Each structure stands twice: as structure tokens, then as C-alpha cells.
Amino acid sequence: MPRIVILSASVRQGRASHRVALYLEQYLTGTADIELDLIDLNSYSFPVFEERFKFQEDPSPSVREFVHRMAAADGIIIVTPEYNGGYPASLKNVIDLLVDEWKRKPVAVCTVSGGAFGGTQVITSLLFTLWKIKAWVVNAHLPVPKVEEAFTPEGLPLDPEGWTKRTKPFVNELLWAVEARKRME
Ligand SMILES: Cc1cc2nc3c(=O)[nH]c(=O)nc-3n(C[C@H](O)[C@H](O)[C@H](O)COP(=O)(O)O)c2cc1C
């Protein structure tokens, strides 16, 4: 059974993009035969990056745990907010922390914004960074505009049919890549 991580990147007080992470958790557990792990960066309170995990002499238990969860993933869905046309420092902080764990790891990106464009401006910078770190970013994107009007704090969509229609191909593309990678091992 593939293990999928949802990486919820916002650590902002009063954040709303985590609603989408909760929605995806519910969607995936309800529709796919997978093992799911929702990693909430807000629960870690990591310090600003000082060195990559593999070069840290005495990594903290929480860093060790985070790296273990990421390494165990067969595929990752990143749920990121858009801040000033980019992705948050909290996300860059953990992308840089890992090296080999990203290599050829299937990754799908979900961008979330308060505005009308669904965080699409994040894509250019985030995809480039993920490409540099050698992740396998799948050709599917789930943009979520006006998040507070679209999802309740519990992650329930106000338009369930519409979101299923958009989420299904997004998730399927990731699961295809996860299966393809497994066959190459
Ligand atoms: C520092 C900052 C910058 C933001 N910049 C943008 C932006 O460029 N475009 C946009 O549509 N929304 C922007 N927003 C709104 C966020 O996209 C919105 O808060 C959304 O809910 C996702 O972030 P959150 O999970 O932290 O709530 C910004 C919010 C913050 C805190």
C-alpha cells in the first residue's frame, strides 16, 4: 500500500490553507487505498535552517522524526500558501533540510491563496526549487483561490462536487507516478 504524505506548510496564526490539507486528508482516506500521513509544519516549530539533516551532528528528536516521516513517503502532496507571490519560509526551511529524501520522490503541489488566482504565482519558484533538489514533480496542480470562502475550518468544501472534479485528476497523477517509481525499483 503506498504511503502518501500531505505536507501542510503554513505556520501562520489563523492560517486557512490547512483547511485544504484537512480536505485532502479526508478525500484521500475516502477514495484511495493508501496509508496517509498528514505532516503539519505548525506542530514542529522548527528553527530557521542552519544545516542539512545529514550534516547535523546532533539533530533534535523532532527533526529526526520529521525526516523519518518524509523519507518513508512514496509520494508527497505539498499544500502551500501564497505569500507575496511566493511560498513561505517554513516550506523552504524543510526543503533545504533534506537532500536524498527528495530524489525522484513524486510530489504534487497544491497552492492556496486568499485572492482569486489560487496561489498560481507560487508555482514558478517552488517548481524550480523542487527541480533543483531532484524531486519528481508531477504535471498536475491544485490551485485553491479564496480559500476561506471555499472550505470550512474543518476542511469541508462548500462545493463538494466541484472540488472532487478538480481533486481526482490531481491525486491520480501523483498515484500514477508513485506506481511508476515502484515498478522501476
Ligand atoms: C505575508 C502574506 C502575504 C500574502 N500574499 C498574498 C498574495 O500575494 N496573493 C494572495 O492571493 N494572497 C496572499 N496572502 C493571503 C494568503 O494567501 C491567505 O492567507 C491564504 O489563506 C493562505 O495562507 P495561510 O494558510 O497562511 O492562511 C498573503 C498572506 C500573508 C500572511
Coordinates of N, CA and C and ligand atoms in Angstrom, one line a residue:
M1 N 0.8 -1.2 0.0 CA 0.0 0.0 0.0 C 0.9 1.3 0.0
P2 N 0.7 2.2 -1.0 CA 1.6 3.3 -1.0 C 1.4 4.3 0.2
R3 N 2.4 4.9 0.6 CA 2.3 5.8 1.8 C 2.4 7.2 1.2
I4 N 1.4 8.0 1.4 CA 1.3 9.4 0.9 C 1.4 10.4 2.1
V5 N 2.3 11.3 2.0 CA 2.4 12.4 2.9 C 1.7 13.6 2.4
I6 N 0.9 14.3 3.2 CA 0.4 15.6 2.9 C 1.2 16.5 3.8
L7 N 1.9 17.5 3.2 CA 2.8 18.4 3.9 C 2.1 19.7 4.0
S8 N 1.6 20.1 5.1 CA 0.9 21.4 5.3 C 1.9 22.4 5.7
A9 N 2.1 23.4 4.9 CA 3.3 24.3 5.0 C 3.0 25.6 5.8
S10 N 1.8 26.0 6.0 CA 1.6 27.2 6.7 C 1.7 27.1 8.2
V11 N 2.5 28.0 8.8 CA 2.6 28.0 10.3 C 2.1 29.4 10.8
R12 N 1.3 30.1 10.0 CA 0.8 31.4 10.3 C -0.4 31.2 11.3
Q13 N -0.4 32.1 12.3 CA -1.5 32.2 13.3 C -2.8 32.5 12.5
G14 N -3.8 31.7 12.6 CA -5.1 31.9 11.9 C -5.0 31.5 10.5
R15 N -4.1 30.6 10.2 CA -3.9 30.1 8.8 C -5.2 29.5 8.3
A16 N -5.3 29.6 6.9 CA -6.5 28.9 6.3 C -6.1 27.8 5.3
S17 N -4.9 27.8 4.9 CA -4.5 26.8 3.9 C -4.6 25.4 4.5
H18 N -4.5 25.3 5.8 CA -4.5 24.0 6.5 C -5.9 23.3 6.3
R19 N -6.9 24.2 6.0 CA -8.2 23.6 5.7 C -8.2 22.7 4.5
V20 N -7.3 23.1 3.5 CA -7.2 22.3 2.3 C -6.4 21.0 2.6
A21 N -5.5 21.1 3.5 CA -4.8 19.8 3.9 C -5.7 18.9 4.5
L22 N -6.6 19.4 5.4 CA -7.6 18.5 6.0 C -8.6 18.0 5.0
Y23 N -9.0 18.8 4.0 CA -9.8 18.3 3.0 C -9.2 17.2 2.2
L24 N -7.9 17.4 1.8 CA -7.2 16.3 1.0 C -7.0 15.0 1.9
E25 N -6.8 15.2 3.2 CA -6.7 14.0 4.0 C -8.0 13.2 4.0
Q26 N -9.1 14.0 4.1 CA -10.5 13.3 4.1 C -10.7 12.7 2.7
Y27 N -10.4 13.4 1.6 CA -10.6 12.9 0.3 C -9.8 11.6 0.0
L28 N -8.5 11.7 0.4 CA -7.6 10.5 0.1 C -8.0 9.3 1.0
T29 N -8.3 9.5 2.2 CA -8.7 8.3 3.1 C -10.0 7.7 2.6
G30 N -10.8 8.6 2.0 CA -12.1 8.1 1.5 C -12.1 7.4 0.1
T31 N -11.1 7.7 -0.7 CA -11.1 7.3 -2.1 C -9.9 6.4 -2.5
A32 N -8.8 6.4 -1.8 CA -7.7 5.7 -2.3 C -7.2 4.7 -1.3
D33 N -6.6 3.6 -1.8 CA -6.1 2.5 -1.0 C -4.6 2.9 -0.6
I34 N -4.5 3.7 0.4 CA -3.2 4.3 0.7 C -3.0 4.4 2.2
E35 N -1.8 4.5 2.6 CA -1.5 4.9 4.0 C -1.2 6.4 4.0
L36 N -1.9 7.1 4.8 CA -1.8 8.6 4.8 C -1.1 9.1 6.0
D37 N -0.3 10.1 5.8 CA 0.4 10.8 6.9 C 0.3 12.3 6.7
L38 N -0.4 13.0 7.5 CA -0.5 14.4 7.4 C 0.5 15.1 8.3
I39 N 1.5 15.7 7.6 CA 2.6 16.4 8.4 C 2.3 17.9 8.4
D40 N 2.1 18.3 9.6 CA 1.7 19.7 9.8 C 2.9 20.5 10.4
L41 N 3.5 21.3 9.5 CA 4.7 22.0 9.9 C 4.5 22.9 11.2
N42 N 3.3 23.3 11.4 CA 3.0 24.1 12.5 C 3.2 23.4 13.8
S43 N 3.1 22.0 13.8 CA 3.2 21.3 15.0 C 4.7 21.1 15.4
Y44 N 5.6 21.5 14.5 CA 7.1 21.3 14.8 C 7.8 22.5 15.3
S45 N 7.4 23.7 14.9 CA 8.1 24.9 15.3 C 9.6 24.8 15.1
F46 N 10.0 24.4 13.8 CA 11.4 24.3 13.5 C 12.1 25.6 13.6
P47 N 13.4 25.7 14.1 CA 14.1 26.9 14.0 C 14.5 27.2 12.5
V48 N 14.9 28.4 12.2 CA 15.4 28.7 10.9 C 16.6 27.8 10.5
F49 N 16.5 27.3 9.3 CA 17.6 26.4 8.8 C 19.0 26.8 9.1
E50 N 19.7 25.8 9.7 CA 21.2 26.1 9.9 C 22.1 25.1 9.1
E51 N 21.6 23.9 9.0 CA 22.4 22.9 8.2 C 21.5 21.8 7.8
R52 N 21.8 21.1 6.7 CA 21.1 20.0 6.2 C 21.1 18.8 7.2
F53 N 20.1 18.1 7.3 CA 19.9 17.0 8.3 C 21.2 16.1 8.3
K54 N 21.6 15.7 7.1 CA 22.7 14.7 7.0 C 24.0 15.2 7.6
F55 N 24.1 16.5 7.7 CA 25.4 17.1 8.2 C 25.2 17.6 9.6
Q56 N 24.0 17.5 10.2 CA 23.8 17.9 11.6 C 24.5 16.9 12.5
E57 N 25.2 17.4 13.5 CA 25.9 16.4 14.4 C 24.9 15.8 15.4
D58 N 24.0 16.6 15.9 CA 23.1 16.1 16.9 C 21.7 16.6 16.6
P59 N 21.0 16.1 15.6 CA 19.7 16.6 15.2 C 18.7 16.4 16.4
S60 N 17.8 17.3 16.5 CA 16.8 17.2 17.6 C 15.9 16.0 17.3
P61 N 15.2 15.5 18.3 CA 14.3 14.4 18.1 C 13.2 14.8 17.1
S62 N 12.7 16.0 17.1 CA 11.6 16.4 16.2 C 12.1 16.4 14.8
V63 N 13.4 16.9 14.6 CA 13.9 16.9 13.2 C 14.1 15.4 12.7
R64 N 14.6 14.6 13.6 CA 14.7 13.1 13.3 C 13.4 12.6 12.9
E65 N 12.4 12.9 13.7 CA 11.0 12.3 13.4 C 10.5 12.8 12.1
F66 N 10.7 14.1 11.8 CA 10.2 14.7 10.6 C 10.9 14.0 9.4
V67 N 12.2 13.9 9.5 CA 12.9 13.3 8.3 C 12.5 11.9 8.1
H68 N 12.3 11.2 9.2 CA 11.8 9.8 9.1 C 10.5 9.7 8.3
R69 N 9.6 10.6 8.7 CA 8.2 10.6 8.1 C 8.3 10.9 6.6
M70 N 9.2 11.9 6.3 CA 9.3 12.3 4.9 C 10.0 11.2 4.0
A71 N 11.0 10.6 4.6 CA 11.8 9.5 3.9 C 10.8 8.3 3.7
A72 N 9.9 8.1 4.6 CA 9.0 6.9 4.4 C 8.0 7.1 3.4
A73 N 7.8 8.3 2.9 CA 6.7 8.6 1.9 C 7.1 8.1 0.5
D74 N 6.1 7.5 -0.1 CA 6.2 7.1 -1.5 C 5.8 8.3 -2.4
G75 N 5.0 9.2 -1.9 CA 4.7 10.4 -2.7 C 4.2 11.5 -1.7
I76 N 4.4 12.7 -2.1 CA 4.1 13.8 -1.2 C 3.2 14.9 -1.9
I77 N 2.2 15.3 -1.2 CA 1.4 16.4 -1.6 C 1.8 17.6 -0.8
I78 N 2.3 18.7 -1.4 CA 2.6 19.9 -0.7 C 1.4 20.8 -0.8
V79 N 0.9 21.2 0.4 CA -0.1 22.3 0.4 C 0.5 23.5 0.9
T80 N 0.7 24.5 0.0 CA 1.4 25.7 0.4 C 0.5 27.0 0.2
P81 N 0.7 27.9 1.2 CA 0.0 29.2 0.9 C 0.8 30.1 0.0
E82 N 0.2 31.1 -0.6 CA 0.9 32.1 -1.4 C 1.1 33.3 -0.5
Y83 N 2.4 33.7 -0.3 CA 2.7 34.9 0.4 C 3.5 35.8 -0.6
N84 N 3.0 36.9 -0.9 CA 3.6 37.9 -1.8 C 4.2 37.2 -3.0
G85 N 3.4 36.4 -3.6 CA 3.8 35.8 -4.9 C 4.7 34.6 -4.8
G86 N 5.0 34.2 -3.5 CA 5.9 33.1 -3.3 C 5.4 32.1 -2.3
Y87 N 6.3 31.1 -2.0 CA 5.9 30.2 -0.9 C 6.6 30.6 0.4
P88 N 6.1 30.1 1.5 CA 6.6 30.6 2.8 C 7.9 30.1 3.2
A89 N 8.6 30.8 4.1 CA 9.9 30.4 4.6 C 9.8 29.0 5.3
S90 N 8.7 28.8 5.9 CA 8.6 27.5 6.6 C 8.8 26.3 5.7
L91 N 8.4 26.5 4.4 CA 8.5 25.4 3.4 C 9.9 25.3 2.9
K92 N 10.5 26.4 2.6 CA 11.9 26.4 2.1 C 12.8 25.8 3.2
N93 N 12.5 26.1 4.5 CA 13.2 25.6 5.6 C 13.3 24.1 5.6
V94 N 12.3 23.4 5.2 CA 12.3 21.9 5.3 C 12.7 21.3 3.9
I95 N 12.5 22.1 2.9 CA 13.0 21.6 1.6 C 14.6 21.5 1.7
D96 N 15.2 22.5 2.2 CA 16.6 22.5 2.3 C 17.2 21.6 3.3
L97 N 16.4 21.2 4.3 CA 16.8 20.3 5.3 C 17.2 18.9 4.8
L98 N 16.4 18.5 3.7 CA 16.6 17.2 3.2 C 17.4 17.2 1.9
V99 N 18.0 16.1 1.5 CA 18.7 16.0 0.2 C 18.2 14.8 -0.5
D100 N 18.8 13.6 -0.1 CA 18.5 12.4 -0.8 C 17.0 12.0 -0.7
E101 N 16.4 12.4 0.4 CA 15.0 12.1 0.6 C 14.0 12.6 -0.5
W102 N 14.5 13.7 -1.2 CA 13.7 14.3 -2.2 C 13.9 13.6 -3.6
K103 N 15.0 12.9 -3.7 CA 15.4 12.4 -5.0 C 14.4 11.5 -5.7
R104 N 13.9 11.8 -6.8 CA 12.9 11.1 -7.6 C 11.6 10.8 -6.8
K105 N 11.4 11.6 -5.7 CA 10.2 11.4 -4.9 C 9.0 12.1 -5.7
P106 N 8.0 11.4 -6.0 CA 6.8 12.0 -6.7 C 6.2 13.1 -5.7
V107 N 6.0 14.3 -6.3 CA 5.5 15.4 -5.5 C 4.4 16.1 -6.3
A108 N 3.3 16.3 -5.7 CA 2.2 17.1 -6.3 C 2.0 18.4 -5.5
V109 N 1.8 19.5 -6.2 CA 1.7 20.8 -5.5 C 0.3 21.4 -5.5
C110 N -0.2 21.7 -4.3 CA -1.5 22.4 -4.1 C -1.2 23.8 -3.6
T111 N -1.6 24.8 -4.3 CA -1.3 26.2 -3.8 C -2.6 26.8 -3.4
V112 N -2.5 27.6 -2.3 CA -3.7 28.2 -1.7 C -3.5 29.7 -1.5
S113 N -4.6 30.4 -1.8 CA -4.5 31.9 -1.6 C -5.8 32.4 -1.1
G114 N -5.7 33.6 -0.6 CA -6.8 34.4 -0.2 C -7.4 35.1 -1.4
G115 N -6.6 35.3 -2.4 CA -7.1 36.0 -3.6 C -7.7 35.1 -4.6
A116 N -7.9 35.7 -5.8 CA -8.7 35.0 -6.8 C -7.9 34.0 -7.7
F117 N -6.6 34.0 -7.6 CA -5.8 33.3 -8.5 C -5.2 31.9 -8.0
G118 N -5.6 31.6 -6.8 CA -5.3 30.3 -6.2 C -3.8 30.0 -6.0
G119 N -3.0 31.0 -5.8 CA -1.6 30.8 -5.5 C -0.8 30.4 -6.7
T120 N -1.3 30.7 -7.9 CA -0.5 30.2 -9.1 C 0.9 30.8 -9.2
Q121 N 1.0 32.0 -8.6 CA 2.4 32.6 -8.7 C 3.4 31.9 -7.9
V122 N 3.0 31.0 -7.0 CA 4.0 30.2 -6.2 C 4.7 29.2 -7.1
I123 N 4.0 28.8 -8.2 CA 4.4 27.6 -9.0 C 5.8 27.8 -9.5
T124 N 6.1 29.0 -10.1 CA 7.4 29.2 -10.8 C 8.6 29.0 -9.8
S125 N 8.5 29.6 -8.7 CA 9.6 29.5 -7.7 C 9.7 28.1 -7.1
L126 N 8.5 27.6 -6.7 CA 8.5 26.3 -6.0 C 8.9 25.1 -6.9
L127 N 8.4 25.2 -8.1 CA 8.8 24.1 -9.0 C 10.3 24.1 -9.3
F128 N 10.8 25.3 -9.5 CA 12.3 25.4 -9.7 C 13.1 24.8 -8.6
T129 N 12.7 25.1 -7.4 CA 13.4 24.6 -6.2 C 13.3 23.1 -6.1
L130 N 12.1 22.6 -6.3 CA 11.9 21.1 -6.3 C 12.7 20.4 -7.4
W131 N 12.7 21.1 -8.5 CA 13.5 20.5 -9.6 C 15.0 20.5 -9.3
K132 N 15.5 21.6 -8.7 CA 16.9 21.6 -8.3 C 17.2 20.5 -7.2
I133 N 16.3 20.2 -6.4 CA 16.5 19.2 -5.3 C 16.3 17.8 -5.8
K134 N 15.9 17.7 -7.1 CA 15.7 16.4 -7.8 C 14.5 15.7 -7.4
A135 N 13.5 16.4 -6.9 CA 12.2 15.8 -6.7 C 11.5 15.5 -8.1
W136 N 10.6 14.6 -8.1 CA 9.8 14.4 -9.4 C 8.4 15.0 -9.2
V137 N 8.4 16.2 -9.7 CA 7.1 17.0 -9.6 C 6.2 16.6 -10.7
V138 N 5.0 16.1 -10.3 CA 4.1 15.6 -11.4 C 3.4 16.8 -12.0
N139 N 2.9 16.5 -13.2 CA 2.3 17.5 -14.1 C 0.8 17.7 -13.7
A140 N 0.6 18.1 -12.5 CA -0.8 18.3 -12.0 C -0.7 19.4 -10.9
H141 N -1.7 20.2 -10.9 CA -1.6 21.3 -9.9 C -3.1 21.5 -9.4
L142 N -3.2 21.7 -8.1 CA -4.5 22.0 -7.5 C -4.4 23.4 -6.9
P143 N -4.9 24.4 -7.7 CA -4.9 25.8 -7.1 C -6.2 26.0 -6.4
V144 N -6.1 26.6 -5.2 CA -7.3 26.9 -4.4 C -7.4 28.4 -4.1
P145 N -8.3 29.1 -4.9 CA -8.5 30.5 -4.6 C -9.5 30.8 -3.5
K146 N -9.4 32.0 -2.9 CA -10.4 32.4 -1.9 C -10.7 31.3 -0.9
V147 N -9.7 30.8 -0.3 CA -9.8 29.6 0.5 C -10.9 29.6 1.6
E148 N -11.0 30.8 2.2 CA -12.0 30.9 3.3 C -13.4 30.8 2.8
E149 N -13.6 31.1 1.6 CA -15.0 31.0 1.0 C -15.2 29.6 0.5
A150 N -14.2 28.8 0.3 CA -14.3 27.5 -0.3 C -14.3 26.4 0.7
F151 N -13.7 26.5 1.8 CA -13.6 25.4 2.8 C -13.9 25.9 4.2
T152 N -14.5 25.0 5.0 CA -14.8 25.3 6.4 C -13.4 25.1 7.1
P153 N -13.3 25.6 8.4 CA -12.1 25.3 9.2 C -11.8 23.8 9.3
E154 N -12.9 23.0 9.2 CA -12.7 21.5 9.4 C -12.3 20.9 8.1
G155 N -12.2 21.7 7.0 CA -11.8 21.1 5.7 C -12.9 20.6 4.8
L156 N -14.1 21.0 5.2 CA -15.3 20.6 4.3 C -15.5 21.6 3.2
P157 N -15.5 21.1 1.9 CA -15.7 22.0 0.8 C -17.2 22.5 0.7
L158 N -17.3 23.8 0.3 CA -18.7 24.3 0.2 C -19.3 23.8 -1.1
D159 N -18.4 23.4 -2.1 CA -18.9 22.9 -3.4 C -18.2 21.5 -3.5
P160 N -18.7 20.5 -2.8 CA -18.1 19.2 -2.8 C -17.9 18.6 -4.2
E161 N -18.9 18.7 -5.1 CA -18.8 18.1 -6.4 C -17.7 18.8 -7.2
G162 N -17.6 20.1 -7.2 CA -16.6 20.8 -7.9 C -15.2 20.5 -7.5
W163 N -15.0 20.3 -6.1 CA -13.7 20.0 -5.6 C -13.3 18.6 -5.9
T164 N -14.3 17.7 -5.9 CA -14.0 16.3 -6.3 C -13.5 16.2 -7.7
K165 N -14.2 17.0 -8.6 CA -13.8 17.0 -10.0 C -12.4 17.5 -10.2
R166 N -12.0 18.5 -9.4 CA -10.6 19.1 -9.6 C -9.6 18.2 -8.8
T167 N -10.0 17.6 -7.7 CA -9.0 16.8 -6.9 C -8.6 15.5 -7.5
K168 N -9.6 14.8 -8.1 CA -9.4 13.5 -8.7 C -8.3 13.4 -9.6
P169 N -8.2 14.2 -10.7 CA -7.1 14.1 -11.6 C -5.7 14.5 -11.0
F170 N -5.8 15.4 -10.0 CA -4.6 15.8 -9.3 C -4.0 14.7 -8.5
V171 N -4.8 14.0 -7.8 CA -4.4 12.9 -6.9 C -4.0 11.7 -7.8
N172 N -4.8 11.4 -8.9 CA -4.5 10.3 -9.8 C -3.1 10.4 -10.4
E173 N -2.7 11.6 -10.8 CA -1.4 11.9 -11.4 C -0.3 11.5 -10.4
L174 N -0.5 11.9 -9.2 CA 0.5 11.6 -8.2 C 0.6 10.0 -8.0
L175 N -0.6 9.4 -7.9 CA -0.6 8.0 -7.6 C 0.0 7.2 -8.8
W176 N -0.2 7.7 -10.0 CA 0.4 7.1 -11.2 C 1.9 7.1 -11.1
A177 N 2.5 8.3 -10.7 CA 3.9 8.4 -10.6 C 4.5 7.5 -9.4
V178 N 3.7 7.4 -8.4 CA 4.1 6.6 -7.2 C 4.2 5.1 -7.7
E179 N 3.3 4.7 -8.5 CA 3.3 3.3 -9.0 C 4.4 3.1 -10.0
A180 N 4.6 4.1 -10.9 CA 5.7 4.0 -11.9 C 7.0 3.9 -11.2
R181 N 7.2 4.7 -10.2 CA 8.5 4.7 -9.5 C 8.7 3.3 -8.8
K182 N 7.7 2.8 -8.2 CA 7.8 1.5 -7.6 C 8.2 0.4 -8.6
R183 N 7.7 0.5 -9.8 CA 8.0 -0.5 -10.8 C 9.4 -0.4 -11.3
M184 N 10.1 0.7 -11.1 CA 11.5 0.9 -11.5 C 12.4 0.4 -10.5
E185 N 11.9 0.1 -9.3 CA 12.9 -0.3 -8.2 C 13.3 -1.7 -8.3
Ligands
LIG1 C1 2.5 37.7 4.3 C2 1.3 37.4 3.4 C3 1.4 37.6 2.1 C4 0.3 37.2 1.3 N1 0.3 37.4 -0.1 C5 -0.7 37.0 -0.9 C6 -0.6 37.1 -2.3 O1 0.4 37.5 -2.8 N2 -1.7 36.8 -3.0 C7 -2.8 36.2 -2.4 O2 -3.8 35.9 -3.2 N3 -2.9 36.1 -1.1 C8 -1.9 36.5 -0.3 N4 -2.0 36.3 1.0 C9 -3.1 35.7 1.6 C10 -2.9 34.2 1.8 O3 -2.8 33.5 0.6 C11 -4.0 33.6 2.6 O4 -3.8 33.9 4.0 C12 -4.3 32.1 2.5 O5 -5.3 31.8 3.5 C13 -3.1 31.2 2.6 O6 -2.3 31.4 3.7 P1 -2.5 30.9 5.2 O7 -2.5 29.4 5.1 O8 -1.3 31.4 6.0 O9 -3.8 31.4 5.6 C14 -0.9 36.7 1.9 C15 -0.9 36.4 3.3 C16 0.2 36.8 4.0 C17 0.1 36.5 5.5

